[in-house]
Coordinates of C-alpha atoms in Angstrom, one line a residue:
Chain A
M1 CA 48.9 72.6 160.3
A2 CA 52.4 71.5 160.0
S3 CA 53.2 69.1 157.3
T4 CA 54.7 65.7 158.1
D5 CA 58.1 67.0 156.9
D6 CA 58.3 69.0 160.0
K7 CA 57.9 66.0 162.3
V8 CA 60.5 63.3 163.2
I9 CA 60.0 60.0 165.0
L10 CA 62.1 59.2 167.9
K11 CA 62.4 55.7 168.9
S12 CA 63.1 54.6 172.4
S13 CA 65.2 51.6 173.5
E14 CA 62.0 49.5 173.9
G15 CA 61.0 50.5 170.5
E16 CA 58.3 53.0 171.4
C17 CA 57.8 55.8 169.0
F18 CA 57.2 59.4 169.7
E19 CA 56.1 61.8 166.9
V20 CA 57.9 65.2 167.6
D21 CA 58.0 68.6 165.9
M22 CA 61.3 69.3 164.1
A23 CA 61.4 72.6 166.2
V24 CA 61.5 70.5 169.3
A25 CA 63.8 67.7 168.2
S26 CA 66.5 70.1 166.7
H27 CA 67.3 70.8 170.3
L28 CA 68.8 67.4 170.5
Q29 CA 72.1 67.5 168.7
I30 CA 72.2 63.9 168.0
V31 CA 68.9 64.0 166.3
K32 CA 70.1 67.0 164.4
S33 CA 73.2 65.3 163.2
V34 CA 71.5 62.0 162.3
L35 CA 69.0 63.8 160.2
E36 CA 71.7 65.8 158.5
D37 CA 73.6 62.5 157.6
C38 CA 70.6 61.0 156.0
E39 CA 69.4 64.1 154.2
G40 CA 67.0 63.4 151.4
S41 CA 66.0 60.1 152.9
S42 CA 62.2 60.0 153.4
D43 CA 62.5 57.9 156.5
K44 CA 62.5 60.2 159.4
V45 CA 62.9 57.7 162.3
V46 CA 65.8 58.3 164.7
S47 CA 66.5 55.3 166.9
L48 CA 67.7 56.4 170.3
F49 CA 69.1 52.9 171.2
I50 CA 69.9 53.4 175.0
V51 CA 67.2 55.8 176.1
E52 CA 64.2 54.4 177.8
A53 CA 60.7 55.6 176.8
K54 CA 60.1 57.5 180.1
Y55 CA 63.2 59.6 179.6
V56 CA 62.4 60.3 175.9
A57 CA 58.8 61.5 177.1
M58 CA 60.5 63.7 179.8
I59 CA 62.9 65.1 177.3
I60 CA 60.2 65.9 174.7
E61 CA 58.2 67.4 177.5
Y62 CA 60.8 69.8 178.6
Y63 CA 61.7 71.1 174.9
K64 CA 58.1 71.3 174.0
N65 CA 57.6 73.8 176.6
Y66 CA 60.9 75.5 176.1
V67 CA 59.9 76.1 172.5
E68 CA 56.3 77.2 173.3
L69 CA 57.6 79.5 176.0
K70 CA 60.2 81.0 173.8
E71 CA 57.6 81.8 171.2
K72 CA 55.2 83.3 173.5
H73 CA 57.6 85.5 175.4
E74 CA 59.6 86.7 172.4
E75 CA 59.3 90.2 173.7
G76 CA 60.9 89.3 177.0
G77 CA 60.3 87.3 180.3
F78 CA 61.1 84.1 178.7
E79 CA 63.8 83.1 181.2
E80 CA 61.6 83.7 184.2
K81 CA 58.7 81.6 182.7
L82 CA 61.2 78.9 181.9
K83 CA 62.5 79.0 185.4
E84 CA 59.0 78.5 186.7
F85 CA 58.4 75.7 184.3
E86 CA 61.5 73.9 185.2
K87 CA 60.8 73.9 188.8
Q88 CA 57.4 72.3 188.2
F89 CA 59.1 69.8 185.8
L90 CA 61.7 68.8 188.3
E91 CA 59.1 68.2 191.0
Q92 CA 57.7 65.3 189.1
I93 CA 60.9 63.4 188.7
D94 CA 62.4 61.2 191.6
K95 CA 66.1 61.3 192.6
K96 CA 66.8 58.1 190.9
E97 CA 65.2 59.1 187.7
L98 CA 67.3 62.2 187.8
K99 CA 70.3 60.2 187.4
G100 CA 68.7 58.2 184.4
L101 CA 67.8 61.4 182.9
V102 CA 71.1 63.2 183.0
M103 CA 72.7 60.1 181.3
A104 CA 70.0 60.1 178.6
V105 CA 70.3 64.0 178.1
N106 CA 74.0 63.7 177.9
Y107 CA 73.7 61.0 175.3
L108 CA 71.3 63.0 173.2
N109 CA 73.5 66.1 173.7
A110 CA 71.0 68.7 174.8
P111 CA 72.8 71.4 176.5
A112 CA 69.9 73.5 178.2
L113 CA 68.3 70.5 179.7
F114 CA 71.7 69.0 180.7
D115 CA 72.4 72.1 182.7
V116 CA 69.1 72.0 184.5
V117 CA 69.4 68.3 185.5
C118 CA 73.1 68.7 186.5
T119 CA 72.0 71.8 188.7
A120 CA 69.2 69.8 190.2
I121 CA 71.4 66.8 191.1
A122 CA 74.1 69.1 192.7
K123 CA 71.4 70.6 194.8
H124 CA 70.3 67.2 195.8
I125 CA 73.7 65.9 196.9
E126 CA 75.0 69.4 198.4
N127 CA 74.4 68.3 201.9
K128 CA 74.8 64.6 201.6
S129 CA 77.3 62.2 203.0
V130 CA 80.3 60.8 201.3
E131 CA 78.7 57.4 201.4
Y132 CA 75.5 58.8 199.7
V133 CA 77.5 60.3 197.0
R134 CA 79.3 57.2 196.3
E135 CA 76.2 55.2 196.1
Y136 CA 74.4 57.8 193.9
F137 CA 77.3 58.1 191.5
G138 CA 77.9 54.4 191.4
I139 CA 81.4 54.8 192.8
V140 CA 83.6 52.1 194.4
N141 CA 85.6 53.4 197.1
D142 CA 89.2 52.6 196.2
F143 CA 90.9 54.4 199.2
T144 CA 92.4 52.4 201.9
A145 CA 90.8 53.2 205.3
E146 CA 94.0 55.1 206.2
E147 CA 94.0 57.2 203.2
E148 CA 90.4 58.0 203.6
A149 CA 90.9 58.8 207.2
Q150 CA 93.6 61.3 206.2
I151 CA 91.5 63.1 203.6
R152 CA 88.8 63.5 206.0
E153 CA 91.1 64.7 208.6
E154 CA 92.4 67.5 206.4
H155 CA 89.0 69.3 206.2
R156 CA 87.2 67.5 209.1
W157 CA 84.6 70.3 209.1
A158 CA 83.4 69.6 205.6
Y159 CA 81.9 66.4 206.9
D160 CA 79.7 67.8 209.6
G161 CA 76.0 68.5 209.1
V162 CA 75.5 66.0 206.3
N163 CA 72.6 63.5 205.9
D164 CA 72.0 60.3 204.2
D165 CA 68.3 60.6 203.0
Chain B
M1 CA 71.0 53.2 191.7
S2 CA 74.4 52.0 191.7
D3 CA 74.9 52.5 187.9
Y4 CA 78.3 54.1 187.3
L5 CA 77.9 57.8 186.2
P6 CA 80.6 58.7 183.7
E7 CA 83.3 60.9 184.9
Q8 CA 82.5 63.7 182.4
I9 CA 79.0 64.0 183.7
A10 CA 80.2 63.7 187.4
E11 CA 82.5 66.6 186.7
Q12 CA 79.6 68.8 185.4
I13 CA 77.5 67.9 188.7
L14 CA 80.7 68.6 191.0
V15 CA 81.3 72.0 189.0
R16 CA 77.8 73.1 190.3
L17 CA 78.3 72.2 193.9
P18 CA 79.2 74.8 196.5
P19 CA 83.0 74.7 197.1
R20 CA 82.5 73.2 200.7
A21 CA 80.5 70.3 199.3
V22 CA 83.2 69.7 196.6
V23 CA 85.8 69.3 199.2
R24 CA 83.8 66.6 200.8
C25 CA 83.5 64.7 197.5
R26 CA 87.3 64.2 197.4
A27 CA 86.9 61.4 199.9
T28 CA 84.7 59.3 197.6
C29 CA 87.3 57.8 195.5
K30 CA 90.8 58.4 194.0
R31 CA 89.5 59.3 190.5
L32 CA 87.4 62.2 191.8
Y33 CA 90.0 63.0 194.3
S34 CA 92.5 63.7 191.4
L35 CA 89.8 65.4 189.2
I36 CA 88.9 67.9 192.1
N37 CA 92.5 68.6 192.8
S38 CA 93.3 69.5 189.2
P39 CA 93.9 73.2 188.3
G40 CA 91.5 72.9 185.3
F41 CA 88.6 71.7 187.5
I42 CA 89.4 74.3 190.2
S43 CA 89.2 77.1 187.6
K44 CA 85.9 75.7 186.1
T45 CA 84.4 75.9 189.6
L46 CA 85.4 79.4 190.0
S47 CA 84.1 80.5 186.4
Y48 CA 80.8 78.6 187.2
T49 CA 80.5 80.5 190.7
L50 CA 81.2 83.8 189.2
S51 CA 78.9 83.4 186.1
T52 CA 75.9 82.2 188.1
R53 CA 76.2 84.3 191.0
K54 CA 73.3 86.7 191.8
Y55 CA 73.9 89.9 193.6
S56 CA 71.5 88.8 196.3
S57 CA 73.0 85.6 197.2
S58 CA 76.7 86.3 197.3
P59 CA 79.3 87.3 198.2
G60 CA 79.4 87.1 202.0
F61 CA 81.7 88.6 204.5
L62 CA 84.5 87.3 206.4
L63 CA 84.8 89.0 209.8
S64 CA 87.7 88.4 212.3
Q65 CA 86.8 88.7 215.9
C66 CA 88.5 87.8 219.2
S67 CA 87.5 84.4 220.2
I68 CA 85.7 83.8 223.4
R69 CA 88.0 80.9 223.8
G70 CA 91.2 82.5 224.3
D71 CA 93.4 79.5 222.9
L72 CA 92.4 80.2 219.3
G73 CA 93.1 84.0 219.4
Y74 CA 91.4 85.3 216.3
N75 CA 88.4 83.7 215.1
Y76 CA 86.8 84.1 211.7
S77 CA 83.2 83.9 211.0
V78 CA 81.5 84.2 207.6
Y79 CA 78.2 85.9 207.0
F80 CA 76.4 85.0 203.8
D81 CA 72.9 86.2 204.7
P82 CA 71.1 87.6 207.6
Y83 CA 70.8 84.3 209.5
T84 CA 73.5 82.0 208.3
V85 CA 76.6 82.5 210.5
D86 CA 79.4 80.2 210.1
D87 CA 82.4 79.8 212.3
Y88 CA 85.2 79.6 209.8
T89 CA 87.8 78.6 212.4
H90 CA 86.3 75.1 212.4
G91 CA 88.3 74.5 215.6
I92 CA 91.4 75.0 213.6
P93 CA 93.6 77.8 214.7
S94 CA 94.4 80.2 211.7
P95 CA 98.2 80.3 210.9
F96 CA 98.1 84.1 211.3
N97 CA 97.7 83.9 215.0
D98 CA 101.2 84.5 216.5
K99 CA 100.7 87.0 219.3
S100 CA 104.1 88.6 218.7
Y101 CA 102.8 89.9 215.3
Y102 CA 100.0 92.2 214.0
Y103 CA 98.2 91.0 210.9
L104 CA 96.6 93.1 208.4
R105 CA 94.2 91.6 205.8
Q106 CA 92.6 92.7 202.6
D107 CA 89.3 92.0 201.0
S108 CA 89.3 88.7 199.3
V109 CA 89.6 88.1 195.7
H110 CA 88.0 84.8 194.4
G111 CA 88.2 83.5 197.9
L112 CA 91.8 84.5 198.5
V113 CA 92.7 86.8 201.4
C114 CA 96.0 88.7 201.3
V115 CA 97.6 88.8 204.9
V116 CA 100.4 91.1 205.9
Q117 CA 102.4 90.2 209.1
L118 CA 103.9 93.1 210.9
R119 CA 106.3 93.0 213.8
C120 CA 105.0 96.2 215.1
W121 CA 102.8 99.2 214.2
G122 CA 104.4 101.4 211.8
Y123 CA 107.1 98.8 210.7
F124 CA 107.2 97.6 207.1
A125 CA 105.6 94.1 206.2
D126 CA 107.5 91.2 207.7
D127 CA 105.9 88.5 205.7
I128 CA 103.1 88.3 203.2
Y129 CA 100.7 85.4 202.6
I130 CA 97.9 84.5 200.2
W131 CA 95.4 82.6 202.3
N132 CA 92.3 80.4 201.2
P133 CA 90.4 80.2 204.5
L134 CA 87.8 77.6 203.3
I135 CA 90.2 75.0 202.5
K136 CA 92.8 76.0 205.1
R137 CA 95.8 76.6 202.8
Y138 CA 98.2 79.4 202.2
I139 CA 101.3 80.4 200.3
K140 CA 103.9 82.5 201.9
T141 CA 105.5 84.8 199.4
P142 CA 109.3 85.3 199.2
K143 CA 110.8 88.3 201.1
C144 CA 109.7 91.4 199.5
S145 CA 112.9 93.4 198.8
L146 CA 111.6 97.0 198.8
N147 CA 114.6 99.3 199.1
L148 CA 113.7 101.2 202.2
K149 CA 115.9 103.4 204.0
G150 CA 115.3 105.3 207.4
S151 CA 111.7 105.5 208.8
V152 CA 108.9 104.0 206.6
R153 CA 105.6 105.6 206.5
N154 CA 102.3 105.1 204.5
M155 CA 102.7 101.4 204.0
F156 CA 99.7 100.1 201.9
F157 CA 99.0 96.9 200.1
G158 CA 96.4 95.4 197.7
F159 CA 95.7 92.3 196.2
G160 CA 93.9 91.7 192.8
F161 CA 93.3 89.3 189.7
D162 CA 95.0 90.0 186.4
S163 CA 92.3 88.4 184.1
V164 CA 94.5 88.9 180.9
R165 CA 97.3 86.8 182.4
N166 CA 95.2 84.8 184.7
D167 CA 97.3 85.6 187.5
Y168 CA 97.0 86.8 191.2
K169 CA 99.1 89.8 192.3
V170 CA 100.0 91.6 195.3
M171 CA 100.9 95.1 195.4
I172 CA 102.9 96.6 198.3
S173 CA 104.1 100.2 198.7
A174 CA 105.8 102.4 201.4
C175 CA 107.3 105.7 201.5
S176 CA 110.8 106.3 202.6
E177 CA 113.1 109.3 202.1
Q178 CA 110.0 111.2 200.7
K179 CA 109.7 108.6 197.7
F180 CA 107.1 106.1 197.4
K181 CA 108.5 102.6 196.6
V182 CA 106.5 100.0 195.0
Q183 CA 106.7 96.1 194.5
V184 CA 104.4 93.8 192.7
Y185 CA 104.2 90.0 193.5
S186 CA 102.9 87.5 190.7
L187 CA 101.6 84.3 192.1
K188 CA 102.3 82.7 188.7
Q189 CA 105.8 83.8 188.6
G190 CA 106.4 83.5 192.3
I191 CA 108.6 86.6 192.3
W192 CA 108.5 90.3 193.5
R193 CA 109.4 93.1 190.8
D194 CA 109.8 96.7 191.3
I195 CA 107.6 99.1 189.7
D196 CA 107.7 102.9 189.3
G197 CA 106.3 104.8 192.4
Q198 CA 106.6 108.2 190.8
W199 CA 102.8 108.6 190.2
L200 CA 102.3 108.2 193.9
D201 CA 104.9 110.9 194.7
S202 CA 103.2 113.5 192.7
N203 CA 99.6 112.7 193.5
L204 CA 99.4 111.4 197.0
V205 CA 100.2 112.8 200.4
S206 CA 99.1 110.0 202.7
F207 CA 96.8 107.1 203.4
I208 CA 94.7 106.4 206.4
Y209 CA 96.4 103.5 208.2
H210 CA 95.6 100.3 206.5
P211 CA 92.9 101.3 203.8
I212 CA 90.7 98.6 203.2
Q213 CA 90.7 97.7 199.5
R214 CA 87.9 97.2 197.0
F215 CA 88.6 95.2 193.8
L216 CA 86.6 95.6 190.8
N217 CA 86.9 96.1 187.1
G218 CA 90.4 94.9 187.2
V219 CA 91.5 97.7 189.6
I220 CA 92.2 97.7 193.2
H221 CA 90.7 100.8 195.0
W222 CA 91.7 102.5 198.3
L223 CA 90.9 105.6 200.0
G224 CA 93.7 108.3 200.2
T225 CA 94.3 111.8 200.7
G226 CA 95.7 113.9 197.8
Q227 CA 98.2 116.8 197.6
N228 CA 95.4 119.4 198.6
D229 CA 94.2 117.5 201.5
E230 CA 91.2 116.1 199.7
N231 CA 89.9 112.6 199.9
L232 CA 90.9 110.6 196.8
I233 CA 90.1 107.2 195.5
I234 CA 93.4 105.7 194.4
G235 CA 93.2 102.9 191.8
F236 CA 95.7 100.3 190.9
D237 CA 95.2 98.6 187.4
V238 CA 96.4 95.0 188.1
F239 CA 97.0 94.2 184.4
H240 CA 98.8 97.6 183.3
E241 CA 100.4 97.8 186.9
S242 CA 99.7 101.6 186.8
F243 CA 97.9 104.0 189.2
K244 CA 95.2 106.5 188.9
A245 CA 93.0 108.8 191.0
M246 CA 89.2 109.2 191.2
K247 CA 87.4 112.2 193.1
F248 CA 84.8 111.8 195.6
P249 CA 81.4 113.7 195.2
S250 CA 82.0 117.3 196.2
G251 CA 81.7 118.0 199.9
V252 CA 82.1 114.3 200.9
N253 CA 85.0 113.5 203.2
D254 CA 85.7 111.0 205.8
S255 CA 84.0 108.1 204.0
Q256 CA 84.1 104.4 203.6
L257 CA 84.7 102.8 200.3
F258 CA 82.4 100.0 199.1
Q259 CA 81.5 97.8 196.0
M260 CA 78.1 97.9 194.8
R261 CA 77.1 95.9 191.9
E262 CA 79.8 96.8 189.1
T263 CA 80.9 100.2 190.7
L264 CA 82.0 102.0 193.7
A265 CA 79.9 103.4 196.6
C266 CA 80.8 105.5 199.7
I267 CA 79.2 105.9 202.8
N268 CA 79.6 109.0 204.8
H269 CA 78.6 109.3 208.4
R270 CA 78.2 112.1 211.0
N271 CA 77.3 111.6 214.7
F272 CA 75.2 114.2 216.6
S273 CA 75.0 114.5 220.3
N274 CA 71.6 115.1 221.7
G275 CA 72.0 115.3 225.4
H276 CA 74.1 113.3 227.9
R277 CA 75.4 110.1 226.3
K278 CA 72.7 110.4 223.7
Y279 CA 73.8 110.1 220.0
T280 CA 72.4 110.1 216.6
T281 CA 74.3 108.9 213.5
K282 CA 73.5 110.0 210.1
F283 CA 74.4 108.1 207.0
D284 CA 74.6 109.1 203.3
I285 CA 75.2 106.6 200.6
W286 CA 76.7 107.8 197.4
V287 CA 77.0 105.6 194.2
M288 CA 79.1 106.3 191.2
K289 CA 76.4 105.3 188.7
D290 CA 78.8 105.0 185.9
Y291 CA 82.1 103.5 187.0
G292 CA 84.9 105.9 186.4
V293 CA 82.8 108.9 185.7
E294 CA 83.3 111.5 188.5
S295 CA 80.1 113.4 187.5
S296 CA 77.8 110.3 188.1
W297 CA 78.0 110.3 191.8
T298 CA 74.6 110.2 193.1
K299 CA 73.2 110.2 196.7
M300 CA 71.1 107.2 196.9
H301 CA 70.0 106.9 200.4
S302 CA 70.1 108.9 203.7
F303 CA 69.2 107.3 207.0
E304 CA 69.6 107.8 210.8
F305 CA 70.3 105.4 213.6
K306 CA 70.1 106.0 217.4
G307 CA 73.4 105.6 219.1
L308 CA 76.7 105.2 217.4
P309 CA 76.4 102.1 215.0
S310 CA 79.1 101.6 212.3
V311 CA 79.1 100.0 209.0
L312 CA 81.2 96.7 208.6
G313 CA 80.4 96.0 205.0
M314 CA 78.1 96.3 202.0
K315 CA 76.8 93.6 200.0
E316 CA 76.8 93.9 196.2
D317 CA 73.1 94.5 196.2
G318 CA 73.6 97.4 198.6
D319 CA 72.5 95.6 202.0
L320 CA 74.7 96.7 205.0
L321 CA 76.3 94.5 207.6
M322 CA 76.4 96.9 210.7
V323 CA 77.4 96.6 214.3
E324 CA 75.4 98.3 217.1
Y325 CA 77.0 99.2 220.5
H326 CA 74.4 98.3 223.2
H327 CA 76.8 99.0 226.1
A328 CA 80.5 98.7 226.7
N329 CA 80.9 95.1 226.2
M330 CA 77.9 94.2 224.1
R331 CA 77.7 94.7 220.4
E332 CA 75.2 93.1 218.1
L333 CA 75.5 92.6 214.5
L334 CA 72.7 93.6 212.3
W335 CA 71.6 93.8 208.7
Y336 CA 70.1 97.0 207.2
K337 CA 68.3 97.3 203.8
P338 CA 68.5 101.0 202.9
E339 CA 66.0 100.7 200.2
N340 CA 63.1 99.9 202.5
R341 CA 64.8 100.8 205.8
V342 CA 64.3 97.2 207.2
I343 CA 66.7 96.2 210.0
K344 CA 67.3 92.5 210.8
H345 CA 68.8 91.8 214.1
T346 CA 71.0 88.8 214.0
G347 CA 71.3 88.3 217.7
V348 CA 75.0 87.6 217.1
Q349 CA 77.1 89.4 219.8
V350 CA 80.6 90.2 219.1
I351 CA 83.3 91.2 221.7
Y352 CA 85.6 93.0 219.4
C353 CA 85.6 92.8 215.8
S354 CA 87.6 94.3 213.0
E355 CA 86.6 97.6 211.9
Q356 CA 85.5 96.5 208.3
A357 CA 84.3 92.9 207.2
L358 CA 86.1 91.7 204.4
T359 CA 84.0 90.6 201.2
Y360 CA 84.2 86.9 200.6
T361 CA 83.2 84.3 197.9
E362 CA 84.2 80.8 198.6
S363 CA 86.6 79.2 196.1
L364 CA 88.9 76.1 195.8
I365 CA 91.9 77.9 194.6
L366 CA 95.3 76.8 196.0
L367 CA 93.7 73.2 196.4
D368 CA 95.8 71.8 193.7
K369 CA 99.3 70.5 194.5
E370 CA 100.8 72.6 191.6
S371 CA 100.1 75.8 193.5
G372 CA 102.6 74.8 196.1
A373 CA 100.2 75.9 198.9
I374 CA 100.7 74.7 202.5
S375 CA 97.9 72.9 204.3
Y376 CA 97.9 73.9 207.8
K377 CA 95.9 71.0 209.1
R378 CA 97.9 67.9 208.2
H379 CA 100.0 66.9 205.2
L380 CA 98.2 65.2 202.4
W381 CA 98.4 61.4 201.8
E382 CA 100.0 61.7 198.4

């Protein structure tokens, strides 16, 4: 049984608290550096001011499995097992949540999950129209109609076979 | 949904997109347009492609073939896997399409293809281009000034990447007055330089006409013939700008050279006649298990085909793109997996196609303004 010293409490933007093993939380660079800054303090609560509870839960789920699989497959096979889990993990997340998750992971500075989520978003928008990508990225089109037409004309073929949903 | 995604995150997502999807994202807004066109971003996407690519998924092949529609002349198609065939001309004529010239092409390096334009067979190169077929841009190199006198023979050229200087280089050589003359073009410097051709004089007799290159481990490889009439693999180290030779497995002649994973492979074929117009072709695949070690050549597979098919290309995992001749005007492309002898017919028929397919990976190189590349569709809005 791990002592409470090995635990840390992550507080979401709504104030919800999650008790997490240090082995899991240490994958979040921001948590690591906050704890290093207040070393010696008995208060092991880290406030993740801008991260909603549902994303905190997702991130914990990912790294909990990451740590467990790594331990279990020390001898090899970790990467394949992780890939299997990642596939399953991403299936439960809708496209809108992926975007919220990537912002949260970026804020918490967690490289492995950041790569997974960026790759999933790339896969999602791979065959999407320009309009869809604008909407998804929250981009305002600042081209004049003429400029945009010219860019599209240069590589007209790149705009074929795309969809909006 | 319309929350704004910070540029730093957007960049990380774009880097993970296939190059053709990135091209499309240029039309989203000015900020991403400039980001995608920057040399830093272009090299990041390339590093990402190279570091994550699996042997099984890339690269593909670029195959030139005569168009059914005569107006486009040469047509380029890309084959990434057995069932995806992409007409790479996209309805836009390639710039290397002038009927009064001949064009020779080399295997692509990072999505760039080196093209040599000839006035006539047996002539020296007229103009030399570096071309990115995906984004439809090219660079025309300055006139190469090889000091050639009298008749020219044994012209050969290659294209490679100098990873130390982060530079693309073209090497061209020809023999005149019994001496090999060699020049190297650096894309970064934009100039041709002479280099010493003495090694070729003392080691090489001839090349088969327009040998197709294989670029790996920083070295361009071609098939040549040595002083004792034996087949040799000629290598040009792109960083050191020096030549070397490697031997074939003993008894193997008349082969095609390929890249398989991080090393070289060669395919040797022999035709047998068994009755009137009935043929069998036997193929042997040899692999140099340790790159550069001549004693490591190993025969990996042997197989037979009815008729006179030929191998157009080999994927890095060893799968073969082949062409089968049904009758005079009908040729079909097929994929063959030597490991388990599985044939996949593509149903793609070709009228005439180049003897070898060029290996090809898509990239965005030359998309930046700084490269000075010419777009052959329309000029940029900037």
